[in-house]
Amino acid sequence: MRPASTSQRKVYDKPDGKLTFDILSSVYLSNTSHDEDQPVHLKISDQNIPISINLNIYGGPEARYCPAGVYEFLQDGETQNIRLQINSQNCIHCKTCDIKDPKQNITWTTPEGGSGPNYTGM
């Protein structure tokens, strides 16, 4: 992976709702189910790496490579500190984060029940 300073950010057209869809609609269409009381299946080994390395050097790739928008960088309103938010309920269990993370800092484990995308009508 190249540093963000040496790369040009790709800008995508807005989803049209016919051929292309927004992330949350696509997550819904994947029909992936989650039990509310499951143990966490996305683990960050070193909590400092997402900001100090991934965001500062690579521009926060986890917010872009995850097709379900599980990872997002948020800024605290009071302290202005940036943190990585993990929305594991959106996970479609593709394991991209475990493979693509530049420092291999994210560990994906099979959630209880082991479900994955269940596209209907295909």
Backbone as CSV, one residue per row, in Angstrom:
resi,resn,N_x,N_y,N_z,CA_x,CA_y,CA_z,C_x,C_y,C_z
1,MET,0.849,-1.162,0.000,0.000,0.000,0.000,0.902,1.234,0.000
2,ARG,0.547,2.195,-0.826,1.331,3.427,-0.920,0.808,4.474,0.055
3,PRO,1.679,5.373,0.500,1.216,6.468,1.358,0.188,7.327,0.624
4,ALA,-0.753,7.878,1.363,-1.810,8.699,0.777,-1.239,9.922,0.065
5,SER,-0.118,10.431,0.545,0.483,11.626,-0.059,0.979,11.381,-1.485
6,THR,1.174,10.130,-1.860,1.647,9.811,-3.211,0.533,9.280,-4.106
7,SER,-0.691,9.298,-3.605,-1.818,8.739,-4.354,-2.897,9.796,-4.554
8,GLN,-3.688,9.597,-5.594,-4.811,10.483,-5.847,-6.087,9.783,-5.390
9,ARG,-6.891,10.472,-4.582,-8.126,9.882,-4.063,-9.146,9.737,-5.187
10,LYS,-9.749,8.560,-5.273,-10.765,8.293,-6.290,-12.105,8.845,-5.819
11,VAL,-12.768,9.564,-6.693,-14.080,10.125,-6.387,-15.111,9.359,-7.209
12,TYR,-16.078,8.776,-6.523,-17.114,7.986,-7.185,-18.377,8.818,-7.365
13,ASP,-19.132,8.520,-8.425,-20.431,9.160,-8.616,-21.380,8.711,-7.515
14,LYS,-22.371,9.540,-7.227,-23.377,9.166,-6.238,-24.178,7.980,-6.770
15,PRO,-24.599,7.061,-5.872,-25.400,5.909,-6.309,-26.705,6.366,-6.957
16,ASP,-27.115,5.652,-8.010,-28.342,6.027,-8.714,-29.573,5.265,-8.227
17,GLY,-29.397,4.251,-7.377,-30.535,3.495,-6.856,-31.095,2.473,-7.832
18,LYS,-30.511,2.381,-9.020,-30.962,1.413,-10.016,-29.871,0.386,-10.298
19,LEU,-28.692,0.895,-10.601,-27.555,0.023,-10.885,-26.533,0.063,-9.749
20,THR,-26.395,1.224,-9.150,-25.475,1.393,-8.021,-26.264,1.840,-6.795
21,PHE,-25.822,1.377,-5.620,-26.565,1.637,-4.388,-25.635,2.150,-3.304
22,ASP,-26.218,2.857,-2.339,-25.423,3.329,-1.214,-25.051,2.144,-0.326
23,ILE,-24.080,2.350,0.547,-23.540,1.256,1.359,-24.606,0.624,2.245
24,LEU,-25.380,1.427,2.961,-26.356,0.840,3.887,-27.436,0.041,3.165
25,SER,-27.850,0.476,1.976,-28.818,-0.310,1.199,-28.199,-1.631,0.769
26,SER,-26.930,-1.602,0.396,-26.246,-2.827,-0.012,-26.075,-3.786,1.157
27,VAL,-25.781,-3.253,2.349,-25.682,-4.099,3.545,-27.029,-4.763,3.809
28,TYR,-28.105,-4.001,3.691,-29.448,-4.546,3.895,-29.733,-5.657,2.881
29,LEU,-29.381,-5.430,1.621,-29.638,-6.421,0.575,-28.811,-7.690,0.745
30,SER,-27.688,-7.600,1.481,-26.865,-8.796,1.712,-27.571,-9.779,2.635
31,ASN,-28.559,-9.304,3.391,-29.378,-10.154,4.269,-28.522,-10.915,5.294
32,THR,-27.429,-10.294,5.729,-26.572,-10.901,6.749,-27.231,-10.697,8.102
33,SER,-27.298,-11.754,8.884,-27.960,-11.633,10.192,-26.937,-11.637,11.314
34,HIS,-27.274,-10.930,12.382,-26.424,-10.852,13.570,-27.295,-11.015,14.805
35,ASP,-26.830,-11.782,15.764,-27.484,-11.822,17.065,-26.894,-10.695,17.895
36,GLU,-27.748,-9.994,18.624,-27.303,-8.837,19.394,-26.288,-9.177,20.479
37,ASP,-26.358,-10.363,21.051,-25.509,-10.701,22.195,-24.250,-11.480,21.798
38,GLN,-23.823,-11.385,20.552,-22.624,-12.094,20.099,-21.364,-11.421,20.632
39,PRO,-20.311,-12.213,20.862,-19.020,-11.600,21.200,-18.490,-10.803,20.004
40,VAL,-17.638,-9.841,20.273,-17.042,-9.020,19.219,-16.232,-9.912,18.278
41,HIS,-16.460,-9.775,16.975,-15.723,-10.609,16.022,-14.696,-9.809,15.216
42,LEU,-14.615,-8.508,15.445,-13.619,-7.654,14.810,-12.754,-7.061,15.911
43,LYS,-11.487,-7.451,15.936,-10.617,-7.022,17.033,-9.430,-6.230,16.495
44,ILE,-9.151,-5.111,17.152,-7.988,-4.282,16.843,-6.891,-4.657,17.829
45,SER,-5.750,-5.113,17.330,-4.655,-5.539,18.210,-4.020,-4.364,18.939
46,ASP,-3.671,-3.315,18.214,-3.039,-2.137,18.802,-3.921,-0.929,18.494
47,GLN,-4.541,-0.359,19.507,-5.487,0.748,19.329,-4.837,2.018,18.781
48,ASN,-3.520,2.126,18.821,-2.828,3.323,18.326,-2.601,3.295,16.817
49,ILE,-2.511,2.122,16.234,-2.179,1.989,14.810,-3.214,2.625,13.878
50,PRO,-4.528,2.487,14.108,-5.474,3.083,13.161,-5.282,4.585,12.949
51,ILE,-4.903,5.318,13.990,-4.709,6.760,13.846,-3.260,7.085,13.485
52,SER,-2.308,6.574,14.276,-0.904,6.973,14.107,-0.300,6.504,12.787
53,ILE,-0.735,5.385,12.281,-0.164,4.865,11.028,-1.193,4.873,9.901
54,ASN,-2.296,4.154,10.089,-3.255,4.008,8.985,-3.832,5.343,8.519
55,LEU,-4.273,6.188,9.451,-4.857,7.471,9.061,-3.779,8.464,8.640
56,ASN,-2.741,8.603,9.450,-1.718,9.616,9.176,-0.864,9.313,7.950
57,ILE,-0.595,8.060,7.677,0.259,7.718,6.526,-0.566,7.309,5.307
58,TYR,-1.545,6.427,5.509,-2.288,5.848,4.389,-3.666,6.473,4.151
59,GLY,-4.037,7.474,4.930,-5.317,8.141,4.727,-6.517,7.358,5.225
60,GLY,-6.311,6.437,6.159,-7.421,5.677,6.743,-8.051,4.690,5.781
61,PRO,-7.282,3.737,5.252,-7.823,2.837,4.232,-8.985,1.975,4.708
62,GLU,-9.066,1.678,6.006,-10.155,0.827,6.490,-11.523,1.467,6.256
63,ALA,-11.572,2.780,6.171,-12.835,3.464,5.885,-13.208,3.346,4.407
64,ARG,-12.267,2.901,3.565,-12.538,2.763,2.133,-12.583,1.321,1.658
65,TYR,-11.729,0.443,2.186,-11.713,-0.924,1.643,-12.856,-1.786,2.142
66,CYS,-13.489,-1.432,3.239,-14.608,-2.234,3.742,-15.852,-1.959,2.897
67,PRO,-16.383,-2.966,2.210,-17.546,-2.741,1.349,-18.827,-2.448,2.122
68,ALA,-18.827,-2.687,3.429,-20.029,-2.478,4.235,-19.947,-1.234,5.118
69,GLY,-18.888,-0.469,5.018,-18.770,0.754,5.804,-18.668,0.510,7.300
70,VAL,-18.059,-0.597,7.690,-17.941,-0.941,9.110,-17.028,0.043,9.836
71,TYR,-15.983,0.504,9.173,-14.980,1.353,9.817,-15.152,2.803,9.384
72,GLU,-15.169,3.713,10.367,-15.218,5.132,10.047,-14.431,5.918,11.092
73,PHE,-13.815,6.981,10.633,-13.063,7.848,11.529,-13.973,8.987,11.953
74,LEU,-14.092,9.172,13.263,-14.946,10.212,13.823,-14.114,11.171,14.650
75,GLN,-14.536,12.430,14.648,-13.845,13.433,15.445,-14.690,13.764,16.662
76,ASP,-14.070,13.714,17.831,-14.740,14.039,19.079,-15.047,15.537,19.082
77,GLY,-16.278,15.894,19.414,-16.694,17.292,19.400,-15.979,18.161,20.412
78,GLU,-15.648,17.615,21.559,-15.011,18.412,22.611,-13.500,18.488,22.447
79,THR,-12.850,17.341,22.302,-11.382,17.306,22.275,-10.815,17.442,20.866
80,GLN,-11.644,17.279,19.846,-11.225,17.288,18.442,-10.323,16.106,18.095
81,ASN,-10.190,15.141,19.009,-9.412,13.933,18.732,-10.163,13.061,17.742
82,ILE,-9.429,12.375,16.889,-10.030,11.469,15.916,-9.885,10.049,16.439
83,ARG,-10.941,9.254,16.263,-10.920,7.859,16.703,-11.545,6.991,15.621
84,LEU,-11.196,5.709,15.652,-11.772,4.746,14.717,-13.019,4.143,15.342
85,GLN,-14.146,4.284,14.668,-15.418,3.703,15.109,-15.635,2.419,14.321
86,ILE,-15.952,1.325,15.013,-16.232,0.049,14.353,-17.720,-0.243,14.484
87,ASN,-18.424,-0.254,13.356,-19.856,-0.549,13.309,-20.030,-2.011,12.911
88,SER,-19.731,-2.904,13.846,-19.685,-4.334,13.523,-21.040,-4.894,13.098
89,GLN,-22.128,-4.221,13.445,-23.451,-4.697,13.040,-23.640,-4.611,11.528
90,ASN,-22.814,-3.816,10.839,-22.890,-3.713,9.381,-22.043,-4.756,8.668
91,CYS,-21.221,-5.494,9.396,-20.276,-6.434,8.794,-21.007,-7.511,7.985
92,ILE,-20.539,-7.731,6.755,-21.129,-8.774,5.912,-20.239,-10.017,5.868
93,HIS,-19.240,-10.054,6.729,-18.372,-11.221,6.944,-17.563,-11.597,5.705
94,CYS,-17.036,-10.588,5.026,-16.229,-10.848,3.829,-14.744,-11.029,4.152
95,LYS,-14.320,-10.587,5.323,-12.951,-10.709,5.830,-11.948,-9.788,5.116
96,THR,-12.428,-8.822,4.367,-11.541,-7.891,3.676,-10.633,-7.157,4.651
97,CYS,-11.171,-6.750,5.791,-10.383,-5.986,6.766,-9.192,-6.779,7.286
98,ASP,-9.365,-8.055,7.478,-8.291,-8.917,7.979,-7.182,-9.054,6.937
99,ILE,-7.557,-8.997,5.675,-6.608,-9.187,4.577,-5.932,-7.873,4.170
100,LYS,-6.690,-6.787,4.076,-6.192,-5.535,3.509,-5.533,-4.577,4.490
101,ASP,-5.710,-4.752,5.791,-5.153,-3.789,6.736,-3.636,-3.713,6.574
102,PRO,-3.065,-2.514,6.363,-1.636,-2.414,6.062,-0.716,-2.969,7.148
103,LYS,-1.110,-2.922,8.396,-0.274,-3.436,9.487,-0.824,-4.740,10.069
104,GLN,-1.800,-5.346,9.390,-2.419,-6.598,9.869,-2.856,-6.452,11.328
105,ASN,-3.475,-5.325,11.626,-3.868,-4.968,12.982,-5.305,-5.367,13.297
106,ILE,-6.067,-5.756,12.282,-7.464,-6.159,12.482,-7.552,-7.672,12.360
107,THR,-8.149,-8.287,13.363,-8.370,-9.733,13.328,-9.861,-9.984,13.216
108,TRP,-10.246,-10.670,12.160,-11.639,-11.056,11.943,-11.782,-12.510,12.350
109,THR,-12.759,-12.800,13.175,-13.054,-14.188,13.538,-14.492,-14.483,13.149
110,THR,-14.767,-15.730,12.878,-16.122,-16.116,12.492,-17.086,-15.802,13.623
111,PRO,-18.142,-15.042,13.335,-19.120,-14.739,14.376,-19.875,-15.999,14.787
112,GLU,-20.442,-15.970,15.983,-21.266,-17.102,16.414,-22.385,-17.285,15.409
113,GLY,-22.632,-18.499,15.030,-23.647,-18.784,14.026,-23.051,-18.865,12.634
114,GLY,-21.932,-18.172,12.406,-21.193,-18.261,11.151,-21.954,-17.836,9.917
115,SER,-22.919,-16.922,10.031,-23.676,-16.521,8.850,-22.842,-15.597,7.976
116,GLY,-23.278,-15.434,6.765,-22.645,-14.527,5.822,-23.731,-13.962,4.934
117,PRO,-23.369,-13.320,3.839,-24.390,-12.783,2.952,-25.342,-13.878,2.478
118,ASN,-26.615,-13.534,2.405,-27.654,-14.464,1.968,-28.528,-13.719,0.971
119,TYR,-27.974,-13.479,-0.221,-28.686,-12.710,-1.229,-29.893,-13.505,-1.714
120,THR,-31.063,-12.923,-1.602,-32.281,-13.600,-2.051,-32.567,-13.221,-3.502
121,GLY,-33.217,-14.107,-4.213,-33.609,-13.838,-5.589,-32.468,-13.938,-6.585
122,MET,-31.386,-14.598,-6.213,-30.268,-14.709,-7.154,-30.196,-16.121,-7.684
